[in-house]
Amino acid sequence: MSSDLSVLGISGSLRRASLNSGLLRAAAELHPPSTEYATFELADIPLFNSDLESNGPPKAVVALQETIKHSDGLLLAVPEYNYSISGVLKNALDWASRGDPSVLDGKPLAIMGAGGRYGTVRAQLHMRQIALHNSMRVMIDPDLHLPRARSLFDNDGNLTDAKTRDKLRAFMVAFTEWITHSRTDPTLKYR
Amino acid sequence: MSSDLSVLGISGSLRRASLNSGLLRAAAELHPPSTEYATFELADIPLFNSDLESNGPPKAVVALQETIKHSDGLLLAVPEYNYSISGVLKNALDWASRGDPSVLDGKPLAIMGAGGRYGTVRAQLHMRQIALHNSMRVMIDPDLHLPRARSLFDNDGNLTDAKTRDKLRAFMVAFTEWITHSRTDPTLKYR
Amino acid sequence: MSSDLSVLGISGSLRRASLNSGLLRAAAELHPPSTEYATFELADIPLFNSDLESNGPPKAVVALQETIKHSDGLLLAVPEYNYSISGVLKNALDWASRGDPSVLDGKPLAIMGAGGRYGTVRAQLHMRQIALHNSMRVMIDPDLHLPRARSLFDNDGNLTDAKTRDKLRAFMVAFTEWITHSRTDPTLKYR
Amino acid sequence: MSSDLSVLGISGSLRRASLNSGLLRAAAELHPPSTEYATFELADIPLFNSDLESNGPPKAVVALQETIKHSDGLLLAVPEYNYSISGVLKNALDWASRGDPSVLDGKPLAIMGAGGRYGTVRAQLHMRQIALHNSMRVMIDPDLHLPRARSLFDNDGNLTDAKTRDKLRAFMVAFTEWITHSRTDPTLKYR
């Protein structure tokens, strides 16, 4: 149906059995049926270098930018490396933030993360500041932090814990509501 | 008119000639005519101590909580002391955040600040994290940072710079729009 | 002995049974015997207002500044309120940071905290940024975060958990070493 | 001379005419004669993926890790992209932080940055938090923020402004002193 919302999920980890990529796969199963859902893999994104833009950005970057542009909301699964988001994810966002307006400008965003002693709390704080630069509309509640998450997933990184699956289901419903709400924000014009 | 929005301005500085208090006085002149505007002074708020709550919070604290509760949006003028918001303001927010829900929960908020080399950019970043704890709906755009602000004000701390007054007028219009928008946020129920 | 180091402990909470004040009392028992240890209570510090400085700062503030000045290192127990340090503590630091140089400039500092889901990790991050403004020498390792700390203390807020007491003892030894080291820092002259 | 200190400079930008890379080239001219100085280019570092470590990390990563390991101090020039350090630099640090201990653990670090309205102040705050995870010994004073830096450099990104060159020279002297001091830090054993 043309009025369906589309959510684009991106994981900050390239590791095959990544818990954060597993969270995104679970989101693919648990999002509301009225929402379209797709993911984008960052493995082919080159390191950011604005010199590469002179003849148009690299092909994988164009694909990333177009895919974000045509999605209604961005869902980021952020592993915490060194108290911040992964360089892999930051690098992709550096590319995506190019242009005026960029494809990130004013985009509805939900942030979630698994792992670490404190469930990626520090990485998520950094991510919110990064999103602020792009005037992204970051969902406030509910949040999704999964500390010491190893036991919530099987060995292939699939989310198996029933309670966490319920949380994620509610998170995806809320995000759909947030996207719909954010699209009517009259202050988007002040960007 | 009963449908009018009310904005409550609070300055993080108690100094008589404070630039941030001056910003708030200018907001009193420049807000949209359809918006009610009041300020609350923090001088009488005691240091936070939850032991004082056992027989009901101190009178000044009750006044602060009630005034916030009955306002539709909170406007904070944040001086930057030691790379963060002032202790005076943080102390008031610590009192205001008490209760479940507290009067801060989900409240629309606009942050502005004058002073310093970088226009209170670090204090405003801290303020956004503090607001996140209370699920406050913090306006994203436009922002209002006033670096090296001394020359924009007269000696009594009144905002005299025409360009900055125009910025502030637009900021207040945007905040009114933001408040109206935030009140319809369906994700407020996830707090 | 005149070569002894002195540590000054300050709690960010005024509550009688505060876990963070309890941590400081435990530090009084567990610090190395060669270190002098004292605490300073913030209950009488007025709200910061630079207008009050014109005839000399208030008496309690002078006492705070003098006590910090004559200590060799500052030990802060930071409760986390609203994802940051308490307003009570921030207000005291705002007073202490006055003057050029202030009594905080270059002072060795150790930060610890009890409580919350994540052991005051966000408050400690804010505290490190605040300390940076004052060029304080903040101890890096070991850290001391005590999540869900209630069960480590008795009902009066005394630290009873043996393992945590051992951690704190090691923390205090490390801080003594850190103070001694920081006093020889040749880059203190660049403040 | 075998007692010479070696500093390794890394730029967070890959752009040919990058101001931050220009800062590093200027550091190569202005560091104390008793200090060895080298730079490492990040262009060949692949995106971080811990699966790639199973047969030993990629060649460029081994080179990065070895070069950091054999340097006495790390000098990072951090452009500010999206209110944080560049993904290019974060990705390199994610690789460098691998292992226990990693080559970053306890390493003396100096941070500088050029560009933006506020001289990379937000990126440098993020960098300090990232460094904390690795217990890096980050120099506190002097700092080096260069707001609106375009006019301080020629069109090839060479630092030409005399006053800024003096600042950088003093910064490099201070960093040499900081490295020497950090190597004697007795609390390094608590990592």
PDB file of C-alpha atoms in Angstrom, chain D:
ATOM      1  CA  MET D   1      70.114   9.381  20.170  1.00  0.00           C
ATOM      2  CA  SER D   2      68.489   6.417  21.819  1.00  0.00           C
ATOM      3  CA  SER D   3      66.840   8.503  24.518  1.00  0.00           C
ATOM      4  CA  ASP D   4      64.937  10.578  21.932  1.00  0.00           C
ATOM      5  CA  LEU D   5      61.183  10.511  22.117  1.00  0.00           C
ATOM      6  CA  SER D   6      59.184   9.605  19.039  1.00  0.00           C
ATOM      7  CA  VAL D   7      55.833  11.156  18.196  1.00  0.00           C
ATOM      8  CA  LEU D   8      53.435   9.642  15.687  1.00  0.00           C
ATOM      9  CA  GLY D   9      51.041  12.022  13.952  1.00  0.00           C
ATOM     10  CA  ILE D  10      47.757  10.782  12.461  1.00  0.00           C
ATOM     11  CA  SER D  11      45.229  12.897  10.605  1.00  0.00           C
ATOM     12  CA  GLY D  12      41.545  12.053  10.671  1.00  0.00           C
ATOM     13  CA  SER D  13      41.111  13.380   7.142  1.00  0.00           C
ATOM     14  CA  LEU D  14      42.143  11.743   3.862  1.00  0.00           C
ATOM     15  CA  ARG D  15      41.524  14.855   1.742  1.00  0.00           C
ATOM     16  CA  ARG D  16      44.660  16.060  -0.024  1.00  0.00           C
ATOM     17  CA  ALA D  17      44.319  19.692   1.043  1.00  0.00           C
ATOM     18  CA  SER D  18      42.968  18.907   4.522  1.00  0.00           C
ATOM     19  CA  LEU D  19      43.706  21.595   7.092  1.00  0.00           C
ATOM     20  CA  ASN D  20      44.159  18.949   9.748  1.00  0.00           C
ATOM     21  CA  SER D  21      46.710  17.087   7.649  1.00  0.00           C
ATOM     22  CA  GLY D  22      48.342  20.496   7.120  1.00  0.00           C
ATOM     23  CA  LEU D  23      48.528  20.955  10.887  1.00  0.00           C
ATOM     24  CA  LEU D  24      50.388  17.659  11.117  1.00  0.00           C
ATOM     25  CA  ARG D  25      52.843  18.680   8.392  1.00  0.00           C
ATOM     26  CA  ALA D  26      53.497  21.871  10.328  1.00  0.00           C
ATOM     27  CA  ALA D  27      54.062  19.787  13.463  1.00  0.00           C
ATOM     28  CA  ALA D  28      56.743  17.922  11.495  1.00  0.00           C
ATOM     29  CA  GLU D  29      58.601  21.215  11.097  1.00  0.00           C
ATOM     30  CA  LEU D  30      57.951  22.668  14.524  1.00  0.00           C
ATOM     31  CA  HIS D  31      58.483  19.819  16.985  1.00  0.00           C
ATOM     32  CA  PRO D  32      61.527  20.002  19.295  1.00  0.00           C
ATOM     33  CA  PRO D  33      64.728  18.827  17.540  1.00  0.00           C
ATOM     34  CA  SER D  34      65.227  16.139  20.185  1.00  0.00           C
ATOM     35  CA  THR D  35      61.932  14.501  19.213  1.00  0.00           C
ATOM     36  CA  GLU D  36      61.569  12.100  16.321  1.00  0.00           C
ATOM     37  CA  TYR D  37      58.427  12.628  14.294  1.00  0.00           C
ATOM     38  CA  ALA D  38      56.608  10.464  11.776  1.00  0.00           C
ATOM     39  CA  THR D  39      53.105  10.272  10.350  1.00  0.00           C
ATOM     40  CA  PHE D  40      50.880   7.361   9.396  1.00  0.00           C
ATOM     41  CA  GLU D  41      48.317   7.577   6.588  1.00  0.00           C
ATOM     42  CA  LEU D  42      44.954   5.902   7.147  1.00  0.00           C
ATOM     43  CA  ALA D  43      43.947   5.529   3.478  1.00  0.00           C
ATOM     44  CA  ASP D  44      44.666   1.787   3.341  1.00  0.00           C
ATOM     45  CA  ILE D  45      43.031   0.761   6.610  1.00  0.00           C
ATOM     46  CA  PRO D  46      39.995  -1.449   5.848  1.00  0.00           C
ATOM     47  CA  LEU D  47      36.687  -1.108   7.640  1.00  0.00           C
ATOM     48  CA  PHE D  48      36.857  -2.788  11.041  1.00  0.00           C
ATOM     49  CA  ASN D  49      35.573  -6.332  11.148  1.00  0.00           C
ATOM     50  CA  SER D  50      36.733  -8.652  13.894  1.00  0.00           C
ATOM     51  CA  ASP D  51      36.108 -11.674  11.625  1.00  0.00           C
ATOM     52  CA  LEU D  52      39.164 -10.510   9.658  1.00  0.00           C
ATOM     53  CA  GLU D  53      41.330 -11.077  12.728  1.00  0.00           C
ATOM     54  CA  SER D  54      40.970 -14.847  12.746  1.00  0.00           C
ATOM     55  CA  ASN D  55      44.011 -15.310  10.496  1.00  0.00           C
ATOM     56  CA  GLY D  56      45.787 -12.250  11.809  1.00  0.00           C
ATOM     57  CA  PRO D  57      44.688  -8.692  11.087  1.00  0.00           C
ATOM     58  CA  PRO D  58      45.064  -7.150   7.597  1.00  0.00           C
ATOM     59  CA  LYS D  59      48.551  -5.973   6.658  1.00  0.00           C
ATOM     60  CA  ALA D  60      47.764  -2.243   6.870  1.00  0.00           C
ATOM     61  CA  VAL D  61      46.298  -2.761  10.331  1.00  0.00           C
ATOM     62  CA  VAL D  62      49.386  -4.617  11.539  1.00  0.00           C
ATOM     63  CA  ALA D  63      51.469  -1.735  10.230  1.00  0.00           C
ATOM     64  CA  LEU D  64      49.290   0.762  12.113  1.00  0.00           C
ATOM     65  CA  GLN D  65      49.445  -1.220  15.342  1.00  0.00           C
ATOM     66  CA  GLU D  66      53.213  -1.723  15.135  1.00  0.00           C
ATOM     67  CA  THR D  67      53.849   1.925  14.350  1.00  0.00           C
ATOM     68  CA  ILE D  68      51.762   3.080  17.287  1.00  0.00           C
ATOM     69  CA  LYS D  69      53.407   0.498  19.537  1.00  0.00           C
ATOM     70  CA  HIS D  70      56.870   1.795  18.750  1.00  0.00           C
ATOM     71  CA  SER D  71      55.993   5.453  19.158  1.00  0.00           C
ATOM     72  CA  ASP D  72      56.183   7.175  22.534  1.00  0.00           C
ATOM     73  CA  GLY D  73      53.227   9.463  21.954  1.00  0.00           C
ATOM     74  CA  LEU D  74      50.309   9.829  19.577  1.00  0.00           C
ATOM     75  CA  LEU D  75      49.329  13.181  18.065  1.00  0.00           C
ATOM     76  CA  LEU D  76      45.855  13.241  16.538  1.00  0.00           C
ATOM     77  CA  ALA D  77      44.587  15.983  14.237  1.00  0.00           C
ATOM     78  CA  VAL D  78      40.821  15.627  14.395  1.00  0.00           C
ATOM     79  CA  PRO D  79      38.524  17.240  11.864  1.00  0.00           C
ATOM     80  CA  GLU D  80      34.988  17.618  13.184  1.00  0.00           C
ATOM     81  CA  TYR D  81      32.390  15.834  11.098  1.00  0.00           C
ATOM     82  CA  ASN D  82      28.851  15.732  12.472  1.00  0.00           C
ATOM     83  CA  TYR D  83      29.889  16.956  15.924  1.00  0.00           C
ATOM     84  CA  SER D  84      32.339  14.059  16.386  1.00  0.00           C
ATOM     85  CA  ILE D  85      35.663  12.755  15.138  1.00  0.00           C
ATOM     86  CA  SER D  86      35.758  11.405  11.606  1.00  0.00           C
ATOM     87  CA  GLY D  87      34.718   7.839  10.925  1.00  0.00           C
ATOM     88  CA  VAL D  88      38.072   7.357   9.222  1.00  0.00           C
ATOM     89  CA  LEU D  89      39.898   8.082  12.483  1.00  0.00           C
ATOM     90  CA  LYS D  90      37.412   6.211  14.665  1.00  0.00           C
ATOM     91  CA  ASN D  91      37.752   3.151  12.440  1.00  0.00           C
ATOM     92  CA  ALA D  92      41.543   3.225  12.780  1.00  0.00           C
ATOM     93  CA  LEU D  93      41.244   3.547  16.556  1.00  0.00           C
ATOM     94  CA  ASP D  94      38.799   0.606  16.641  1.00  0.00           C
ATOM     95  CA  TRP D  95      41.503  -1.552  15.019  1.00  0.00           C
ATOM     96  CA  ALA D  96      44.265  -0.102  17.181  1.00  0.00           C
ATOM     97  CA  SER D  97      42.323  -0.789  20.369  1.00  0.00           C
ATOM     98  CA  ARG D  98      42.258  -4.546  19.766  1.00  0.00           C
ATOM     99  CA  GLY D  99      44.236  -6.853  22.035  1.00  0.00           C
ATOM    100  CA  ASP D 100      44.743  -6.889  25.764  1.00  0.00           C
ATOM    101  CA  PRO D 101      46.704  -4.807  26.298  1.00  0.00           C
ATOM    102  CA  SER D 102      46.223  -2.941  23.056  1.00  0.00           C
ATOM    103  CA  VAL D 103      48.803  -0.602  21.604  1.00  0.00           C
ATOM    104  CA  LEU D 104      46.650   2.323  22.752  1.00  0.00           C
ATOM    105  CA  ASP D 105      46.572   1.303  26.409  1.00  0.00           C
ATOM    106  CA  GLY D 106      48.101   4.038  28.517  1.00  0.00           C
ATOM    107  CA  LYS D 107      49.663   5.764  25.503  1.00  0.00           C
ATOM    108  CA  PRO D 108      50.344   9.512  25.846  1.00  0.00           C
ATOM    109  CA  LEU D 109      48.070  11.430  23.479  1.00  0.00           C
ATOM    110  CA  ALA D 110      47.721  14.999  22.268  1.00  0.00           C
ATOM    111  CA  ILE D 111      44.601  16.158  20.448  1.00  0.00           C
ATOM    112  CA  MET D 112      44.337  19.161  18.143  1.00  0.00           C
ATOM    113  CA  GLY D 113      41.891  20.228  15.482  1.00  0.00           C
ATOM    114  CA  ALA D 114      41.160  22.873  12.877  1.00  0.00           C
ATOM    115  CA  GLY D 115      37.913  23.968  11.322  1.00  0.00           C
ATOM    116  CA  GLY D 116      34.276  24.645  11.993  1.00  0.00           C
ATOM    117  CA  ARG D 117      32.648  27.453  13.914  1.00  0.00           C
ATOM    118  CA  TYR D 118      34.054  26.268  17.201  1.00  0.00           C
ATOM    119  CA  GLY D 119      37.393  24.751  16.288  1.00  0.00           C
ATOM    120  CA  THR D 120      36.394  21.069  16.635  1.00  0.00           C
ATOM    121  CA  VAL D 121      35.491  21.503  20.288  1.00  0.00           C
ATOM    122  CA  ARG D 122      32.772  18.857  20.129  1.00  0.00           C
ATOM    123  CA  ALA D 123      34.958  16.372  18.256  1.00  0.00           C
ATOM    124  CA  GLN D 124      37.713  16.829  20.815  1.00  0.00           C
ATOM    125  CA  LEU D 125      35.269  16.130  23.674  1.00  0.00           C
ATOM    126  CA  HIS D 126      34.282  12.862  21.960  1.00  0.00           C
ATOM    127  CA  MET D 127      37.942  12.020  21.372  1.00  0.00           C
ATOM    128  CA  ARG D 128      38.689  12.426  25.081  1.00  0.00           C
ATOM    129  CA  GLN D 129      35.929   9.958  25.964  1.00  0.00           C
ATOM    130  CA  ILE D 130      37.198   7.475  23.392  1.00  0.00           C
ATOM    131  CA  ALA D 131      40.713   7.851  24.801  1.00  0.00           C
ATOM    132  CA  LEU D 132      39.411   7.203  28.311  1.00  0.00           C
ATOM    133  CA  HIS D 133      38.299   3.714  27.288  1.00  0.00           C
ATOM    134  CA  ASN D 134      41.902   2.978  26.413  1.00  0.00           C
ATOM    135  CA  SER D 135      43.340   4.650  29.513  1.00  0.00           C
ATOM    136  CA  MET D 136      45.300   6.920  27.225  1.00  0.00           C
ATOM    137  CA  ARG D 137      47.166   9.726  28.950  1.00  0.00           C
ATOM    138  CA  VAL D 138      45.620  12.720  27.199  1.00  0.00           C
ATOM    139  CA  MET D 139      47.496  16.015  27.517  1.00  0.00           C
ATOM    140  CA  ILE D 140      45.320  18.594  29.303  1.00  0.00           C
ATOM    141  CA  ASP D 141      47.103  21.897  28.619  1.00  0.00           C
ATOM    142  CA  PRO D 142      47.703  23.630  26.333  1.00  0.00           C
ATOM    143  CA  ASP D 143      44.808  22.870  24.027  1.00  0.00           C
ATOM    144  CA  LEU D 144      44.704  23.629  20.303  1.00  0.00           C
ATOM    145  CA  HIS D 145      41.375  24.545  18.741  1.00  0.00           C
ATOM    146  CA  LEU D 146      41.422  26.503  15.463  1.00  0.00           C
ATOM    147  CA  PRO D 147      37.959  27.885  14.611  1.00  0.00           C
ATOM    148  CA  ARG D 148      37.269  29.203  11.096  1.00  0.00           C
ATOM    149  CA  ALA D 149      40.744  28.044  10.171  1.00  0.00           C
ATOM    150  CA  ARG D 150      40.671  28.460   6.373  1.00  0.00           C
ATOM    151  CA  SER D 151      42.587  31.764   6.411  1.00  0.00           C
ATOM    152  CA  LEU D 152      45.425  30.339   8.505  1.00  0.00           C
ATOM    153  CA  PHE D 153      46.453  27.978   5.692  1.00  0.00           C
ATOM    154  CA  ASP D 154      47.424  28.399   2.031  1.00  0.00           C
ATOM    155  CA  ASN D 155      45.483  26.689  -0.753  1.00  0.00           C
ATOM    156  CA  ASP D 156      47.451  23.471  -0.401  1.00  0.00           C
ATOM    157  CA  GLY D 157      46.608  23.261   3.265  1.00  0.00           C
ATOM    158  CA  ASN D 158      49.974  24.437   4.589  1.00  0.00           C
ATOM    159  CA  LEU D 159      49.878  26.319   7.878  1.00  0.00           C
ATOM    160  CA  THR D 160      51.133  29.825   7.122  1.00  0.00           C
ATOM    161  CA  ASP D 161      49.820  31.914  10.007  1.00  0.00           C
ATOM    162  CA  ALA D 162      52.770  32.931  12.176  1.00  0.00           C
ATOM    163  CA  LYS D 163      50.863  33.178  15.435  1.00  0.00           C
ATOM    164  CA  THR D 164      49.329  29.734  14.989  1.00  0.00           C
ATOM    165  CA  ARG D 165      52.751  28.317  14.125  1.00  0.00           C
ATOM    166  CA  ASP D 166      54.050  29.695  17.433  1.00  0.00           C
ATOM    167  CA  LYS D 167      51.148  28.099  19.261  1.00  0.00           C
ATOM    168  CA  LEU D 168      51.803  24.770  17.600  1.00  0.00           C
ATOM    169  CA  ARG D 169      55.523  24.965  18.422  1.00  0.00           C
ATOM    170  CA  ALA D 170      54.681  25.486  22.104  1.00  0.00           C
ATOM    171  CA  PHE D 171      52.107  22.692  21.894  1.00  0.00           C
ATOM    172  CA  MET D 172      54.774  20.277  20.631  1.00  0.00           C
ATOM    173  CA  VAL D 173      57.209  21.239  23.385  1.00  0.00           C
ATOM    174  CA  ALA D 174      54.477  20.686  25.958  1.00  0.00           C
ATOM    175  CA  PHE D 175      53.622  17.318  24.455  1.00  0.00           C
ATOM    176  CA  THR D 176      57.227  16.177  24.724  1.00  0.00           C
ATOM    177  CA  GLU D 177      57.189  17.132  28.388  1.00  0.00           C
ATOM    178  CA  TRP D 178      53.847  15.376  28.826  1.00  0.00           C
ATOM    179  CA  ILE D 179      55.148  12.144  27.260  1.00  0.00           C
ATOM    180  CA  THR D 180      58.173  12.110  29.531  1.00  0.00           C
ATOM    181  CA  HIS D 181      55.971  12.730  32.536  1.00  0.00           C
ATOM    182  CA  SER D 182      53.364  10.125  31.563  1.00  0.00           C
ATOM    183  CA  ARG D 183      55.954   7.391  31.244  1.00  0.00           C
ATOM    184  CA  THR D 184      56.624   7.681  34.970  1.00  0.00           C
ATOM    185  CA  ASP D 185      52.946   7.418  35.943  1.00  0.00           C
ATOM    186  CA  PRO D 186      52.739   4.749  38.689  1.00  0.00           C
ATOM    187  CA  THR D 187      48.984   4.254  38.133  1.00  0.00           C
ATOM    188  CA  LEU D 188      49.601   2.767  34.673  1.00  0.00           C
ATOM    189  CA  LYS D 189      49.679  -0.573  36.480  1.00  0.00           C
ATOM    190  CA  TYR D 190      45.968  -0.294  37.343  1.00  0.00           C
ATOM    191  CA  ARG D 191      44.861  -0.638  33.712  1.00  0.00           C
TER     192      ARG D 191
END
